[in-house]
Each structure stands twice: as structure tokens, then as C-alpha cells.
mmCIF file of C-alpha atoms in Angstrom:
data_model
loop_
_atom_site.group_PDB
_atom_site.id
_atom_site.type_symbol
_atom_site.label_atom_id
_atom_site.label_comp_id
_atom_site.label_asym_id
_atom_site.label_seq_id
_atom_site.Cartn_x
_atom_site.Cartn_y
_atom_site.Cartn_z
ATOM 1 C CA UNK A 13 -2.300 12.154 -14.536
ATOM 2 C CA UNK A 14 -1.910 11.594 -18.059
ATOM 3 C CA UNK A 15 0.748 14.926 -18.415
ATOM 4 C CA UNK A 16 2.098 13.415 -15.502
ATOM 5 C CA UNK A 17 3.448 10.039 -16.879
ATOM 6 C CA UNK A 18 3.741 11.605 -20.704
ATOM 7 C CA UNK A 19 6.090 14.304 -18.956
ATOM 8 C CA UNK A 20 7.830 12.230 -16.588
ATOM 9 C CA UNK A 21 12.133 11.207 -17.695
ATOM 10 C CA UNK A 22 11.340 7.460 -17.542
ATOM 11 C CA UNK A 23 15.256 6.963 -18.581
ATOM 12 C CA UNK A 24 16.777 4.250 -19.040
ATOM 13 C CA UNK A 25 12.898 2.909 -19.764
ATOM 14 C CA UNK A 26 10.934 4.143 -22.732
ATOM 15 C CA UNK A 27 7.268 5.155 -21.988
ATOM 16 C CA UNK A 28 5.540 3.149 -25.221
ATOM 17 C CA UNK A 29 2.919 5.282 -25.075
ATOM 18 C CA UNK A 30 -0.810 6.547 -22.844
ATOM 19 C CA UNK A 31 -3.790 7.303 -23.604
ATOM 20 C CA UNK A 32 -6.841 8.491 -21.873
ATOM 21 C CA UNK A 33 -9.440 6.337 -22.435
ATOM 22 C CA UNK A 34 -13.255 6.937 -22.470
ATOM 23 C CA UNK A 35 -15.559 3.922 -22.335
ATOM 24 C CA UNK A 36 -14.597 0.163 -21.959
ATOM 25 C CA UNK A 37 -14.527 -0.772 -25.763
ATOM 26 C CA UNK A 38 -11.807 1.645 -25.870
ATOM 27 C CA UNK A 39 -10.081 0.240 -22.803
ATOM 28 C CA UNK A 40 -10.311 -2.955 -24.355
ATOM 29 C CA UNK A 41 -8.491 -2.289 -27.884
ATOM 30 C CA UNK A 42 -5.398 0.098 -25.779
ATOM 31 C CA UNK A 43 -4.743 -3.033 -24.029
ATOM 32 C CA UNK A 44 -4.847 -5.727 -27.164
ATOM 33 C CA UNK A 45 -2.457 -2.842 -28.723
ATOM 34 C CA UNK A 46 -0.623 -2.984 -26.042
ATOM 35 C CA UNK A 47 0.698 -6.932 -27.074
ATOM 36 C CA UNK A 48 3.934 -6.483 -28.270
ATOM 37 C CA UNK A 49 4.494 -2.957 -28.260
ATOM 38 C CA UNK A 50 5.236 -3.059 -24.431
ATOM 39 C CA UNK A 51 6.531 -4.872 -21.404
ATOM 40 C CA UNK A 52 4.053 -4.221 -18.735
ATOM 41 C CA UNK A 53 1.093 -2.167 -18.676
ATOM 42 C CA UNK A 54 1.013 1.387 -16.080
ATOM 43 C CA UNK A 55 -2.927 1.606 -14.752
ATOM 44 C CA UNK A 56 -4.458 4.633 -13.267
ATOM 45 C CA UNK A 57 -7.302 5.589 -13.596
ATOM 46 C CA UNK A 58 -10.162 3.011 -14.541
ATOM 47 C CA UNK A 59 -12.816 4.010 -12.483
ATOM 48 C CA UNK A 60 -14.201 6.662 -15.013
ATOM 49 C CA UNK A 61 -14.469 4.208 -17.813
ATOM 50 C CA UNK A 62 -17.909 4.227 -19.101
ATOM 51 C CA UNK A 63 -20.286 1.740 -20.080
ATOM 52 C CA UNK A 64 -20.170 1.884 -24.585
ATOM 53 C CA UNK A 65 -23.779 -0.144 -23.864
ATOM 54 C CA UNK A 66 -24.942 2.757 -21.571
ATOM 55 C CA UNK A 67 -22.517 6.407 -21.400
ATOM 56 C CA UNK A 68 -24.416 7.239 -17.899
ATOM 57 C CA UNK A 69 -22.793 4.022 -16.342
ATOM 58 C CA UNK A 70 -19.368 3.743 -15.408
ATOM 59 C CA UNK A 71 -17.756 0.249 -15.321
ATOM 60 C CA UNK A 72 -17.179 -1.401 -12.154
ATOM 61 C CA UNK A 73 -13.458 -1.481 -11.373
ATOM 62 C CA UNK A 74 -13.167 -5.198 -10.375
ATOM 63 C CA UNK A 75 -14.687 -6.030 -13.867
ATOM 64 C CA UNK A 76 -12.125 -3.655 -15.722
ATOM 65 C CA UNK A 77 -9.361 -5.228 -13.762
ATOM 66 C CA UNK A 78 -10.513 -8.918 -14.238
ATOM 67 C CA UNK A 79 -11.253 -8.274 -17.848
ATOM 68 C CA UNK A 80 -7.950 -6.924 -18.541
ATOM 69 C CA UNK A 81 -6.038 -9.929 -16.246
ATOM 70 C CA UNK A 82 -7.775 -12.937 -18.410
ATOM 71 C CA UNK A 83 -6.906 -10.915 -21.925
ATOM 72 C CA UNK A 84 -3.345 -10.067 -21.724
ATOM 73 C CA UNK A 85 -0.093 -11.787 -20.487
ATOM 74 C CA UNK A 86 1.534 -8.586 -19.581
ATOM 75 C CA UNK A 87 2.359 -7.618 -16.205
ATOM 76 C CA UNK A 88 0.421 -4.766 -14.564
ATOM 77 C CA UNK A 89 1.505 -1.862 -12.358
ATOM 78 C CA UNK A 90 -1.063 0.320 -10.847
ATOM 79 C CA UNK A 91 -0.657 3.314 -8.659
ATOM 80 C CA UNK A 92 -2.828 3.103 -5.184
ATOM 81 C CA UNK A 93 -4.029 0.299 -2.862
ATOM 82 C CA UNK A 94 -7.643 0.056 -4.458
ATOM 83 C CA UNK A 95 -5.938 -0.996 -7.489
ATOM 84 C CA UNK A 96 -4.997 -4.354 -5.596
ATOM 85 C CA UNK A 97 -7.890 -5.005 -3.922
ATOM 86 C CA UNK A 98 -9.587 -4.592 -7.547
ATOM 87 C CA UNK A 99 -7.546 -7.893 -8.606
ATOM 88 C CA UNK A 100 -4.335 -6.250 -10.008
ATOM 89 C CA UNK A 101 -1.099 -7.576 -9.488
ATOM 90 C CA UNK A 102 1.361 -4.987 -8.585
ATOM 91 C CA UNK A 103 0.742 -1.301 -7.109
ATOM 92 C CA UNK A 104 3.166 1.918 -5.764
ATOM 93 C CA UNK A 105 1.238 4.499 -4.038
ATOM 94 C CA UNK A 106 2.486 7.835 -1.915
ATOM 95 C CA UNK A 107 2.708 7.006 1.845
ATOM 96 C CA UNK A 108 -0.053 8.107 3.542
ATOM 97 C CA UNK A 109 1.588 7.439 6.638
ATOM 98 C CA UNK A 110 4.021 10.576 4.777
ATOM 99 C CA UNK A 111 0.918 12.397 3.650
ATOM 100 C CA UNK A 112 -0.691 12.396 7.085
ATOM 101 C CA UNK A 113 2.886 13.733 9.113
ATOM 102 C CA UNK A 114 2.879 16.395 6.104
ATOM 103 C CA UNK A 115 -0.745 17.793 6.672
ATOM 104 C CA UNK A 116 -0.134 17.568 9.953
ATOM 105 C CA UNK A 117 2.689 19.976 9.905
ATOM 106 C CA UNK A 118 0.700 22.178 7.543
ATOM 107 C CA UNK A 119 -1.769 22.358 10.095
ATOM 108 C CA UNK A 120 0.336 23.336 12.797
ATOM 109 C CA UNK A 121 2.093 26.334 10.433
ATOM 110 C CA UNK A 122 -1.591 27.281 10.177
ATOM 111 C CA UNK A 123 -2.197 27.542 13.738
ATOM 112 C CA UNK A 124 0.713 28.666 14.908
ATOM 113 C CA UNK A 125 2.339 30.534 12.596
ATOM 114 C CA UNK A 126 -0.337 31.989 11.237
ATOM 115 C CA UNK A 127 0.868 30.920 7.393
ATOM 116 C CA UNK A 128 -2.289 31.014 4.961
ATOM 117 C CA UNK A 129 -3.061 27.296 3.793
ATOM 118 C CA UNK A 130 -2.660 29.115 0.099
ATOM 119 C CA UNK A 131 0.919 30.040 0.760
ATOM 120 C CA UNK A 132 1.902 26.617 2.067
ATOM 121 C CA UNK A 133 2.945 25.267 -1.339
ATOM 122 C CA UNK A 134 3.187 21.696 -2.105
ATOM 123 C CA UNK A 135 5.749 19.055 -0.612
ATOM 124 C CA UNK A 136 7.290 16.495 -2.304
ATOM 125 C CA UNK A 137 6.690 13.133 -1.363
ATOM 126 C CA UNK A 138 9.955 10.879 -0.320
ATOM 127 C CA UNK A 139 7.816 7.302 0.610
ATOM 128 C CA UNK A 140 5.942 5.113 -1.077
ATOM 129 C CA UNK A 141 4.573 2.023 0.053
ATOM 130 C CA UNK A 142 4.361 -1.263 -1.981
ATOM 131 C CA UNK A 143 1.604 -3.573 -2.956
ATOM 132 C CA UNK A 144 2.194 -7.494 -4.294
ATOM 133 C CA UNK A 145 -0.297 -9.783 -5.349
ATOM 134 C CA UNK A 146 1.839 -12.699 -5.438
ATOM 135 C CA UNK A 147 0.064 -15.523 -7.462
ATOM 136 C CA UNK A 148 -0.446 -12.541 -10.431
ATOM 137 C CA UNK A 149 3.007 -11.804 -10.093
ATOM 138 C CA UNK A 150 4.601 -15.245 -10.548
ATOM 139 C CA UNK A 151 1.911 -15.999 -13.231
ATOM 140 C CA UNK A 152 3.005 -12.903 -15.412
ATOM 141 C CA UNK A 153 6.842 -13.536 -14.654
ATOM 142 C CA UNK A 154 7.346 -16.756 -14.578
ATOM 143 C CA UNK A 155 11.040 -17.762 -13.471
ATOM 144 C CA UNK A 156 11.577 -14.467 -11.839
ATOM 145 C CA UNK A 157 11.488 -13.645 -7.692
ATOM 146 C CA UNK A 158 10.183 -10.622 -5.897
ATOM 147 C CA UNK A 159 13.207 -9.284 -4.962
ATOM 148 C CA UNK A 160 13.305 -9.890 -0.730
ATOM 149 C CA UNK A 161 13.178 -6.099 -0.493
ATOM 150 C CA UNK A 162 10.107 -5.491 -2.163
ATOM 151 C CA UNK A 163 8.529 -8.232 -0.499
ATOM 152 C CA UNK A 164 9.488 -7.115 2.877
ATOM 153 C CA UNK A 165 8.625 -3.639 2.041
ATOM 154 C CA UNK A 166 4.823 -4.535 0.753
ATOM 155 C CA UNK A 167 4.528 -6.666 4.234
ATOM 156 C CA UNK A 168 5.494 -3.674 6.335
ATOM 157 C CA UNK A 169 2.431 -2.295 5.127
ATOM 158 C CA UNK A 170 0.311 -5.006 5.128
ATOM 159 C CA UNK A 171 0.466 -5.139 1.295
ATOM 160 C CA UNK A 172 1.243 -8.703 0.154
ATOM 161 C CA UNK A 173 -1.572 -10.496 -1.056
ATOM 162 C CA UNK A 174 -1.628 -14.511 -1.794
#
């Protein structure tokens, strides 16, 4: 994931910078950096950070999430549906409605065409469904509207939350 945004042509935005971070002290002093150095924050993956207090324990998600949300005024952006019902505030994630037609056609080229799963390749996702948390959103951009498409798009998907 972390070659994956580093690598990615964010033109015309500029990536400010990631990092992959190991325990929640860590987690803590990327986001304080974060002030002023950058307009929103990108969150992946926060389920691996680990305990400084005790390395064998991983952090519970909700509590990275909520810590994060009452320590910095930026906006967040995370990448699946979890990352919403952890607390955050906006989320993109690949269709799964997509990813279920796709493996469904790779399972029929396996049946029927006798094509090894191996040879398949990968396929490019073309949807992505939207998540809103719409108090967080307001809070972190005040004076600013969820553009009607976005919020239509989220509530096709059952993806707006109050």
C-alpha cells in the first residue's frame, strides 16, 4: 500500500508525504506532523498499529480513529467501509459489487474455458463506491457542501452516515 500511494501521479495534488507506521506513539507524532504540512490526512492501514505499552497488542481501530478525530482539525480520507464504521469521516473503496461480477467471470473462464486461475491476470477496477460521515465532514470543512453527487453516490450504497 505504501508503494502504492508513494508511486501513484497525484497531479495537480502533491502527496506531502507517508509513512508506515509501527506502534501508536508513532501514529500519534505522523499525525501532529501532519499540522500544517498538509490538507487532509489519506488512512489505510491502522489495524496493525501496535500497542508501545505492550508490542504483542495491536490497537483497537475505533480507538486509533477516535484518537486521531479529537487531535487534529484536518479532514480524513480512508480507503474501505470499516474505516467509517471505525468513526472516520470520509472513505473510497473498490466496488465489490465490481469485484464480485469480476470473480465471477474468472470463475466461469475457469470452468469453461479451461483458463488456469494463474493465467487470468489481474483486472482493473472502474467503480468505487463512496462513504460520508456527514457531521465529521461539515465539522472539518466548515462552509463547504458535499457536492449532490457524492452524496447521492454514498446513498446508493447505503454509505451516508449522520
Amino acid at each position: 500500500i505504501h508503494r502504492s500511494i508513494t508511486d501513484f501521479d497525484w497531479k495537480p495534488f502533491v502527496l506531502a508525504g507517508s509513512k508506515p507506521i509501527g506502534d501508536f506513539d508513532e501514529w500519534k507524532k505522523a499525525v501532529k506532523d501532519a499540522e500544517g504540512k498538509a490538507d487532509c490526512l489519506l488512512i489505510t492501514h491502522y489495524h496493525t498499529i501496535m500497542d508501545p505499552e505492550n508490542p504483542d497488542k495491536v490497537v483497537r481501530p475505533v480507538e486509533v480513529i477516535a484518537w486521531t478525530r479529537e487531535h487534529t482539525d484536518l479532514p480524513m480520507l480512508g480507503f474501505w467501509r470499516f474505516f467509517m464504521e471505525d468513526g472516520g469521516m470520509m472513505a473510497v473503496g473498490l466496488s465489490p459489487y465490481e469485484q464480485g461480477e469480476v470473480a465471477g467471470r474468472m470463475a466461469i473462464d475457469i470452468i469453461e474455458k479451461g483458463i488456469k486461475a494463474g493465467e487470468i491476470g489481474q483486472k482493473a477496477n472502474r467503480l468505487f463506491v463512496m462513504y460520508i460521515r456527514k457531521s465529521a465532514f461539515y465539522k472539518r470543512l466548515p462552509g463547504r457542501k458535499i457536492p449532490v453527487e457524492l452524496e447521492a453516490f454514498a446513498d446508493a450504497v447505503e454509505g451516508t452516515y449522520e
